[in-house]
mmCIF file of C-alpha atoms in Angstrom:
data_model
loop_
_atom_site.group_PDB
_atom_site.id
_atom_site.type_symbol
_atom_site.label_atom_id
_atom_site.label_comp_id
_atom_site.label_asym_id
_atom_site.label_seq_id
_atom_site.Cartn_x
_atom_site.Cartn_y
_atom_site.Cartn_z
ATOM 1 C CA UNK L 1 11.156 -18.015 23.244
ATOM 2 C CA UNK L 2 13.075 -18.448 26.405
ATOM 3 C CA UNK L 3 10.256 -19.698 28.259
ATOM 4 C CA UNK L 4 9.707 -22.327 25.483
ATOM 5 C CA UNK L 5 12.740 -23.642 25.966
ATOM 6 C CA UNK L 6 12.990 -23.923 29.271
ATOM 7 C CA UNK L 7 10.097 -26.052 29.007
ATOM 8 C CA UNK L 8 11.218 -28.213 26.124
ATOM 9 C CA UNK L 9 14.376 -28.992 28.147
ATOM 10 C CA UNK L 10 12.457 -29.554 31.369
ATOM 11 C CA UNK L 11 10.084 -32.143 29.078
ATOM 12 C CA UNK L 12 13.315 -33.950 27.372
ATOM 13 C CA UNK L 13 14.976 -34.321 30.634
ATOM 14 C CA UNK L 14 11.535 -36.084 32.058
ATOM 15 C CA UNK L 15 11.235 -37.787 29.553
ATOM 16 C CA UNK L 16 14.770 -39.272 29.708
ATOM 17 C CA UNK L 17 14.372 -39.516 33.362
ATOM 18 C CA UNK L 18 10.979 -41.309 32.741
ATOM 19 C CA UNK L 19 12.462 -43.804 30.175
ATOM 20 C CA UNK L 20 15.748 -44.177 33.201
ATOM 21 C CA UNK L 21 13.959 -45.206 35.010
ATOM 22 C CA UNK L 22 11.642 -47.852 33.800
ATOM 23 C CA UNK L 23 15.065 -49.335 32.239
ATOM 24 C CA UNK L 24 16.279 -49.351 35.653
ATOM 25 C CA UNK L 25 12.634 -50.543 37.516
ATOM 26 C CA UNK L 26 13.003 -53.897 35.013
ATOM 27 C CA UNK L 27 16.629 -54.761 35.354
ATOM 28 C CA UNK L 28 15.533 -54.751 39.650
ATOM 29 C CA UNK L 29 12.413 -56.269 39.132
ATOM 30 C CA UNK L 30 13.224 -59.162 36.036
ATOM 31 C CA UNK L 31 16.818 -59.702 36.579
ATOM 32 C CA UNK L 32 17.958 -58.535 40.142
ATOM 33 C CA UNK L 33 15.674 -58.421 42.962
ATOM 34 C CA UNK L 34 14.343 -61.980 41.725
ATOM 35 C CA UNK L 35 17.522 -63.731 41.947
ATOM 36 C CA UNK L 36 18.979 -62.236 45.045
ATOM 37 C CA UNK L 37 21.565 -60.104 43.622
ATOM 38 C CA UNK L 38 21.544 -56.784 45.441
ATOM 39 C CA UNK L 39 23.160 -54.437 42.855
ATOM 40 C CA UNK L 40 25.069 -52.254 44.923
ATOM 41 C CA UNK L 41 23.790 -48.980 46.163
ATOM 42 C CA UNK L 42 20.416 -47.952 47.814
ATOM 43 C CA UNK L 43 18.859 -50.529 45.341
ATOM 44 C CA UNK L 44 21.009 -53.490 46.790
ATOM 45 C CA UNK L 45 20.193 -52.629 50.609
ATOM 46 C CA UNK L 46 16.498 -52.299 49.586
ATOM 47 C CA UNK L 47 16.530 -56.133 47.833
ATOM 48 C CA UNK L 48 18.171 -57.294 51.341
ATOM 49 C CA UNK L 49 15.432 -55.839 53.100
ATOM 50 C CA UNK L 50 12.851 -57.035 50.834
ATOM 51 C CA UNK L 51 14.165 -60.371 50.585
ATOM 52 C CA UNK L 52 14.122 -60.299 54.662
ATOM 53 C CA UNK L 53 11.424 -58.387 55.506
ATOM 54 C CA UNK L 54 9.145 -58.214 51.920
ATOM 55 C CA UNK L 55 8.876 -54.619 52.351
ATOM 56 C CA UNK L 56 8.449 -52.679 48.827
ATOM 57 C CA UNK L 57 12.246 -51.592 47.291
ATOM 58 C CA UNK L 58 11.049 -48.443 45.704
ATOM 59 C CA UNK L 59 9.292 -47.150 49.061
ATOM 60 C CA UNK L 60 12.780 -48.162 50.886
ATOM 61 C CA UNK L 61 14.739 -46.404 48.352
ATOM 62 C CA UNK L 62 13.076 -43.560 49.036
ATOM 63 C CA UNK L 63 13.065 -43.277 52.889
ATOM 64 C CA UNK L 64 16.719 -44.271 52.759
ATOM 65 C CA UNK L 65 17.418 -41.544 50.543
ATOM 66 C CA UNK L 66 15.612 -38.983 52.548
ATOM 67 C CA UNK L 67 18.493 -37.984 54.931
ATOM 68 C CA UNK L 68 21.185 -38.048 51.912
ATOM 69 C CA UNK L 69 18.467 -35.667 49.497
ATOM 70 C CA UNK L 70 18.183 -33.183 52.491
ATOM 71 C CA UNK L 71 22.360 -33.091 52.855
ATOM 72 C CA UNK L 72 22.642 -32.813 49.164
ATOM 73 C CA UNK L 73 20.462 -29.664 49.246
ATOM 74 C CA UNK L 74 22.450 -27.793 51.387
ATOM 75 C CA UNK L 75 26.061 -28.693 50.042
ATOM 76 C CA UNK L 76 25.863 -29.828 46.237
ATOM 77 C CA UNK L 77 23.452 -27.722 45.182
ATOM 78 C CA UNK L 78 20.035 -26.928 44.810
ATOM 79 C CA UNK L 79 19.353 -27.675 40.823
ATOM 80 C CA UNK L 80 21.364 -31.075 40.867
ATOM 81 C CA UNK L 81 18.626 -31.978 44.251
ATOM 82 C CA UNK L 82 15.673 -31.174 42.798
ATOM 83 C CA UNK L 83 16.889 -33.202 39.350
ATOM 84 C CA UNK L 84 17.632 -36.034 41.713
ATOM 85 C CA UNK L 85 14.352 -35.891 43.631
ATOM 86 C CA UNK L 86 12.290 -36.240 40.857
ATOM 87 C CA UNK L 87 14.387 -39.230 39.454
ATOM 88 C CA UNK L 88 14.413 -40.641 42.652
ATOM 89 C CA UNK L 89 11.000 -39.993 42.771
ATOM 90 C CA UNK L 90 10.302 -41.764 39.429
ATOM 91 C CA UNK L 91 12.287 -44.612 39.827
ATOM 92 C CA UNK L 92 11.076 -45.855 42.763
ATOM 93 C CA UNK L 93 7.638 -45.399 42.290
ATOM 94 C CA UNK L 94 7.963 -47.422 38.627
ATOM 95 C CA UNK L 95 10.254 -49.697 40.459
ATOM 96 C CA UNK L 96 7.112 -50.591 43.001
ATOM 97 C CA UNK L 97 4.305 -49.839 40.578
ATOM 98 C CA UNK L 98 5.604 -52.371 37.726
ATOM 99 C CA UNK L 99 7.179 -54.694 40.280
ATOM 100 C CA UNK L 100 3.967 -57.524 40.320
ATOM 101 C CA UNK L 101 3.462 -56.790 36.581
ATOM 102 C CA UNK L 102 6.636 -57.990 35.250
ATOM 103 C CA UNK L 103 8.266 -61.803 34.625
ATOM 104 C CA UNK L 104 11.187 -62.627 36.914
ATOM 105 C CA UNK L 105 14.235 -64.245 34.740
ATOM 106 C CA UNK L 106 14.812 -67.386 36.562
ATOM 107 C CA UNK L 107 17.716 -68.220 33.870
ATOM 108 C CA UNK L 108 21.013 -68.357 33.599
ATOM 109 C CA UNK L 109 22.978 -66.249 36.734
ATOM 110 C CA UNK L 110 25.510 -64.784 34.311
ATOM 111 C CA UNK L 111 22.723 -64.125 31.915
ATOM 112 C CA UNK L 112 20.676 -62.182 34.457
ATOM 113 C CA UNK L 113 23.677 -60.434 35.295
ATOM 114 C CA UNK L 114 24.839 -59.131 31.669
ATOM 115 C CA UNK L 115 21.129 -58.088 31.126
ATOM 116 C CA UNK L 116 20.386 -56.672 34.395
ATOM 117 C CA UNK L 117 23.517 -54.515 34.257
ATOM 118 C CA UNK L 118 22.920 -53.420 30.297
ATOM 119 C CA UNK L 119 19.193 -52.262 31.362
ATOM 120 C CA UNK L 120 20.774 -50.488 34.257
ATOM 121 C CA UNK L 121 23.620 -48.888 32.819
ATOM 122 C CA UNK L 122 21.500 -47.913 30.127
ATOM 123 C CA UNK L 123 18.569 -46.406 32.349
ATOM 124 C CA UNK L 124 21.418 -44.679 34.552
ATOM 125 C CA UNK L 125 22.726 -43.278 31.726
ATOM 126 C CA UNK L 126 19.717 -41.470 30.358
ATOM 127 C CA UNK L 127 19.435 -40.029 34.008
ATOM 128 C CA UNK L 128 23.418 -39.188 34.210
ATOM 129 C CA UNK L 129 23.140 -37.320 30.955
ATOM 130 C CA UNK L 130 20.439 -35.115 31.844
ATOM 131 C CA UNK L 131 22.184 -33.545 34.876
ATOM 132 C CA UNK L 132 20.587 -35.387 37.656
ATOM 133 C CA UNK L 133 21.496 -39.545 39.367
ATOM 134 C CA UNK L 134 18.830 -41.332 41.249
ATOM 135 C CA UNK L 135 20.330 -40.526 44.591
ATOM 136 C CA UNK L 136 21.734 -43.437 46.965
ATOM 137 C CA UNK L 137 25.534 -44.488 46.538
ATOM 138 C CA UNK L 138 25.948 -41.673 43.825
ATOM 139 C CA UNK L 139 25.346 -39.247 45.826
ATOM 140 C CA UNK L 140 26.647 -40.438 49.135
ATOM 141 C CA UNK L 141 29.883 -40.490 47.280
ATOM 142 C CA UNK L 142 29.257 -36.870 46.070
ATOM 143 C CA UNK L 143 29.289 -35.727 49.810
ATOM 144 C CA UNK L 144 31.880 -38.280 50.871
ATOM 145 C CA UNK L 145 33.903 -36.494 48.126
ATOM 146 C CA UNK L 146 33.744 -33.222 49.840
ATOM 147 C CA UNK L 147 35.065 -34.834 52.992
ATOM 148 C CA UNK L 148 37.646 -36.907 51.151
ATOM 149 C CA UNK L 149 38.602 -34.322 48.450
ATOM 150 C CA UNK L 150 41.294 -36.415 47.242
ATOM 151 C CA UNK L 151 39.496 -39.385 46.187
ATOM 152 C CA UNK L 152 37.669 -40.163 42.740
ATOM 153 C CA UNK L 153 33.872 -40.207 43.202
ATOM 154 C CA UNK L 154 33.961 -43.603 41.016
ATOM 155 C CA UNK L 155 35.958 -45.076 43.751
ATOM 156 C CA UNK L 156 33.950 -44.038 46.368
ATOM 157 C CA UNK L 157 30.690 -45.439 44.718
ATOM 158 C CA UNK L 158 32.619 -48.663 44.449
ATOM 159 C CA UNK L 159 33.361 -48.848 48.214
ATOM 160 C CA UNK L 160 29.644 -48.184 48.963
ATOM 161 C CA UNK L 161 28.758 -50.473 46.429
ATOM 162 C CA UNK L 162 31.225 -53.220 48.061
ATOM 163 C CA UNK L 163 29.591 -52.853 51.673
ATOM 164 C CA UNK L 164 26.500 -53.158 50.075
ATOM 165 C CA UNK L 165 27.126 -56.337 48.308
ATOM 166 C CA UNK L 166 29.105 -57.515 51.432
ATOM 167 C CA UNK L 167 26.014 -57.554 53.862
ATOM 168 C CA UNK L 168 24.009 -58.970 51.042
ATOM 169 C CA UNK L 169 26.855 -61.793 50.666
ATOM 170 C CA UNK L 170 26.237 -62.343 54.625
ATOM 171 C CA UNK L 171 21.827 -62.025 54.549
ATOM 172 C CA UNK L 172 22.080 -64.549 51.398
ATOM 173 C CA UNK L 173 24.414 -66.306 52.976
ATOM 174 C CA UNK L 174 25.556 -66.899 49.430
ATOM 175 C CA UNK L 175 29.237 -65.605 48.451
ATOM 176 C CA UNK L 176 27.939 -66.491 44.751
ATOM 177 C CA UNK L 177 25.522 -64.068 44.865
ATOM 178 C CA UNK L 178 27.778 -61.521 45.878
ATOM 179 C CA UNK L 179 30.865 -62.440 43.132
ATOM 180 C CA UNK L 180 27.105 -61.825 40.695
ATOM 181 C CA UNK L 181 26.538 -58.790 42.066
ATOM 182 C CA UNK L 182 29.816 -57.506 41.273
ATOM 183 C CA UNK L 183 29.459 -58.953 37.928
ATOM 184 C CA UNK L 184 26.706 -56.860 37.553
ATOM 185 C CA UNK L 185 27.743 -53.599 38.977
ATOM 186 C CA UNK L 186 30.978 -53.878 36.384
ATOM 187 C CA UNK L 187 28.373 -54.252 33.317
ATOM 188 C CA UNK L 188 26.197 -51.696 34.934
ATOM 189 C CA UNK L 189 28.820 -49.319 35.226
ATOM 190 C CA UNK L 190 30.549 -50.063 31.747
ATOM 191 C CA UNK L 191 27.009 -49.259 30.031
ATOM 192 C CA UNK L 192 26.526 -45.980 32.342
ATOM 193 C CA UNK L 193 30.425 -44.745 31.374
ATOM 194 C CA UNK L 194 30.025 -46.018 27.598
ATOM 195 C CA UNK L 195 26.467 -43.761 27.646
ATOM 196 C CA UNK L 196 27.965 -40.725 29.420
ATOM 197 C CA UNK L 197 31.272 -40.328 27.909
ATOM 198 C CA UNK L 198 31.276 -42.296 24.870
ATOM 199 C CA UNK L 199 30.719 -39.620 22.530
ATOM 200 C CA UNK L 200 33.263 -37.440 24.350
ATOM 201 C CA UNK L 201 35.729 -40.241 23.623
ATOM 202 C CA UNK L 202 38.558 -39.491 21.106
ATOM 203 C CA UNK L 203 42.030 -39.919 19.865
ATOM 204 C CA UNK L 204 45.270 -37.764 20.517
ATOM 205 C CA UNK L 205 47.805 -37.928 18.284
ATOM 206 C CA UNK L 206 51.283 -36.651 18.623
ATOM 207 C CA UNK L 207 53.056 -36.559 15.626
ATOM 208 C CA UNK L 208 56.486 -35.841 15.358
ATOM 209 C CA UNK L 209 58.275 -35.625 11.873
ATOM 210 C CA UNK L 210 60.863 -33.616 10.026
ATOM 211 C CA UNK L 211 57.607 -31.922 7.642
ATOM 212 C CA UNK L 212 55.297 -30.406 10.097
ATOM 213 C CA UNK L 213 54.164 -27.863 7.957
ATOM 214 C CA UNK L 214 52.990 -30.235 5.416
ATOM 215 C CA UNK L 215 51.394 -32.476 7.956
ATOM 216 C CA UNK L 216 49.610 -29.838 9.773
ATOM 217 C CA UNK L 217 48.183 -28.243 6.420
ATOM 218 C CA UNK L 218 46.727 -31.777 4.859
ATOM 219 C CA UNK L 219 44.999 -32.397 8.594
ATOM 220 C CA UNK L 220 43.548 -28.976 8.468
ATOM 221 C CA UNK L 221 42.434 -29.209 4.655
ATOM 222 C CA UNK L 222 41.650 -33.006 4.233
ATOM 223 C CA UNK L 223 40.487 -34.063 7.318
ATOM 224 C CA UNK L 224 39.333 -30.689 8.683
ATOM 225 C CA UNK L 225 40.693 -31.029 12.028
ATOM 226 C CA UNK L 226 42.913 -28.523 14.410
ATOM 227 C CA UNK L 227 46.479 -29.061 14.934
ATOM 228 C CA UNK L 228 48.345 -27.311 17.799
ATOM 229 C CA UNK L 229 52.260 -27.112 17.355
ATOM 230 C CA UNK L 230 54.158 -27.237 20.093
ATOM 231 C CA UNK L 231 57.647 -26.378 20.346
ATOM 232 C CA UNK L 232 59.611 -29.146 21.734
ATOM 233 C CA UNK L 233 63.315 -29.710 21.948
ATOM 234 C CA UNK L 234 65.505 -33.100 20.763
ATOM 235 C CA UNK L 235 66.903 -34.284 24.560
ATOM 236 C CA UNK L 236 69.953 -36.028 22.617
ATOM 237 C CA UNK L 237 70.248 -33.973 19.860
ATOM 238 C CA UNK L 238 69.722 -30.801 21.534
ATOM 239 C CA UNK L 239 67.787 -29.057 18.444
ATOM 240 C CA UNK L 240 64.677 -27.504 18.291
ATOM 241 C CA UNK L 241 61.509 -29.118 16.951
ATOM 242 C CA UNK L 242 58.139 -29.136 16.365
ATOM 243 C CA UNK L 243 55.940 -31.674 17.550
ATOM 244 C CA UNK L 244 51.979 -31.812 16.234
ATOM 245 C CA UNK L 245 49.282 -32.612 18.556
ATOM 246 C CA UNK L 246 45.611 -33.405 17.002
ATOM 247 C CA UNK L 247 42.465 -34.774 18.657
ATOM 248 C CA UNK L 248 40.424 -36.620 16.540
ATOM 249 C CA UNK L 249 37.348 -38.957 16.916
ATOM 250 C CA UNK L 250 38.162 -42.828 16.923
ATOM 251 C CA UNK L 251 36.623 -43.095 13.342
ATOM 252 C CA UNK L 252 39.113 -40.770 11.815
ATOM 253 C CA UNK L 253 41.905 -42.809 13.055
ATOM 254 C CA UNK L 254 43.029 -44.506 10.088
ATOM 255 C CA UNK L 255 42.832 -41.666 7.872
ATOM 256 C CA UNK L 256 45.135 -39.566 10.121
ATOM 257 C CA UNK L 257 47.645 -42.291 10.560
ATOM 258 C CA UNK L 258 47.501 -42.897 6.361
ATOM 259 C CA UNK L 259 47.749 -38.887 5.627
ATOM 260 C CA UNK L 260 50.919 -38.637 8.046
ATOM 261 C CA UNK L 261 52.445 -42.186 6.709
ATOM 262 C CA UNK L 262 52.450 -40.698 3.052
ATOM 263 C CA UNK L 263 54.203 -37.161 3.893
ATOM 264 C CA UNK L 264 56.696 -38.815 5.904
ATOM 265 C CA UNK L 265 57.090 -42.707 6.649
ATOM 266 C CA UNK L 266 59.421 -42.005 9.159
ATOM 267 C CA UNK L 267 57.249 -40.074 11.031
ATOM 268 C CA UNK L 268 57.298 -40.884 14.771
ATOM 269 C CA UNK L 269 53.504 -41.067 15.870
ATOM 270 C CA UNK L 270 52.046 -41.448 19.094
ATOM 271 C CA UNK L 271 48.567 -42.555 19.624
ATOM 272 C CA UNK L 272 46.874 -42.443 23.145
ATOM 273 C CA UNK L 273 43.095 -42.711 24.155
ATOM 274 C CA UNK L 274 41.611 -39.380 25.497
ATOM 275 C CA UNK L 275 38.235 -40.174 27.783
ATOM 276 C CA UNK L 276 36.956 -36.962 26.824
ATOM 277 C CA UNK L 277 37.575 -34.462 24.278
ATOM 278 C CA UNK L 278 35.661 -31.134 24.579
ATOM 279 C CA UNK L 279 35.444 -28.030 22.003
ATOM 280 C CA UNK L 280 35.121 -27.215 18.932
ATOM 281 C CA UNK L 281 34.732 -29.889 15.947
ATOM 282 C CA UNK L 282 33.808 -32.352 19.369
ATOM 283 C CA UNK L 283 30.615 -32.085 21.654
ATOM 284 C CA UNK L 284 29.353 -29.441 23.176
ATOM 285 C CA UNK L 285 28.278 -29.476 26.626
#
């Protein structure tokens, strides 16, 4: 039973990476690539070079990522490598293989842009949530992270990503085409965070009100959500209290704020975004 699934997870995750990446392969080869918007990354460097020298992106992709895959293997791991090999692998091979099969978009540049990014957020996204990326500025940023342990890895994609579009502003000679790229790197990486961390998303409430018993027992019965209590004291007053704090998804909202407003109107409620949420009654990982 183990064995079969092992293999059922190893076929959904090519499968996901298969369907990445010919999301990804089309927003290069339709939207991108054709309209001289390098879109960040290994992918961007590879549509300068191809626009210059009309040498294949995927092949480029892959030579460029050579030296990066063979770091990766000896300092982030060998499972997240071998992921990112074979979508790699895949995407650059579709990217080449569909590339004189495919209409170019000759539209309109924001148009291009808002599609490109959606079909690459999207096709990054199947490939983030499977455990593996398709190599280049994600995971350049991965070992740059281990040098620079104090900065995000989103930030350090987005420097990459800015030299990138940077030397494609300067081969182009088009700043236009660079303020597009960056266009499309924002949709592209709105999609990917939407994909990966959407349905971690939720809701924290803190609820603070002179019935928390009450409170807590009509979230646990009605609405079948944990409450944690935490003890808490008045700064002014000095007294003791006890404030409620609940996670809940962003469609149970409402209800929570309604079921606190009719125990106690003059409940104090805070509401703040949580970008993930993990545990029980949430995702699992």
């Amino acid at each position: 039973a183990m064995r079969s699934k092992a293999l059922q997870k190893a076929g959904v995750d090519g499968l996901c990476y298969l369907a990445g990446s010919v999301l990804y392969a089309l927003s290069v080869n339709v939207f991108s690539a054709p309209n001289q918007i390098a879109p960040g990354g290994l992918t961007g460097l590879s549509t300068v070079l191809n626009y210059l020298f009309h040498l294949p992106i995927g092949v480029m992709v892959l030579v460029m990522n050579l030296p990066l895959l063979v770091a990766a293997w000896f300092r982030l791991g060998r499972e997240f490598t071998l992921r990112t090999v074979v979508a790699t692998v895949l995407s650059s091979v579709l990217m080449d293989v569909t590339a004189p099969f495919v209409p170019a978009f000759h539209g309109d540049k924001i148009l291009t842009c808002l599609c490109g990014g959606v079909l690459a957020g999207a096709g990054l996204g199947l490939i983030f949530l499977r455990g593996a990326t398709t190599g280049g500025s994600e995971v350049a940023a991965r070992l740059l992270e281990r040098r620079f342990s104090g900065v995000p890895v989103g930030q350090l994609i987005l420097l990459v990503d800015g030299v990138v579009i940077a030397i494609a502003a300067l081969v182009y000679r088009d700043l236009e085409s660079a303020l597009y790229a960056a266009l499309m790197i924002y949709v592209t990486t709105e999609v990917l965070d939407a994909l990966v961390y959407g349905r971690r998303r939720g809701k924290m409430m803190l609820i603070m009100s002179g019935e928390p018993d009450r409170i807590a027992k009509e979230i646990l019965t009605q609405m079948g959500r944990g409450v944690t209590i935490l003890k808490a004291t008045g700064a002014y007053t000095g007294d003791d209290r006890r404030v409620l704090l609940c996670a809940v998804s962003r469609s149970e909202v409402y209800a929570l704020r309604t079921l606190v407003t009719a125990i106690d109107p003059a409940a104090f409620v805070i509401l703040t975004s949580a970008d993930e949420v993990h545990g029980q009654g949430f995702t699992k990982e």
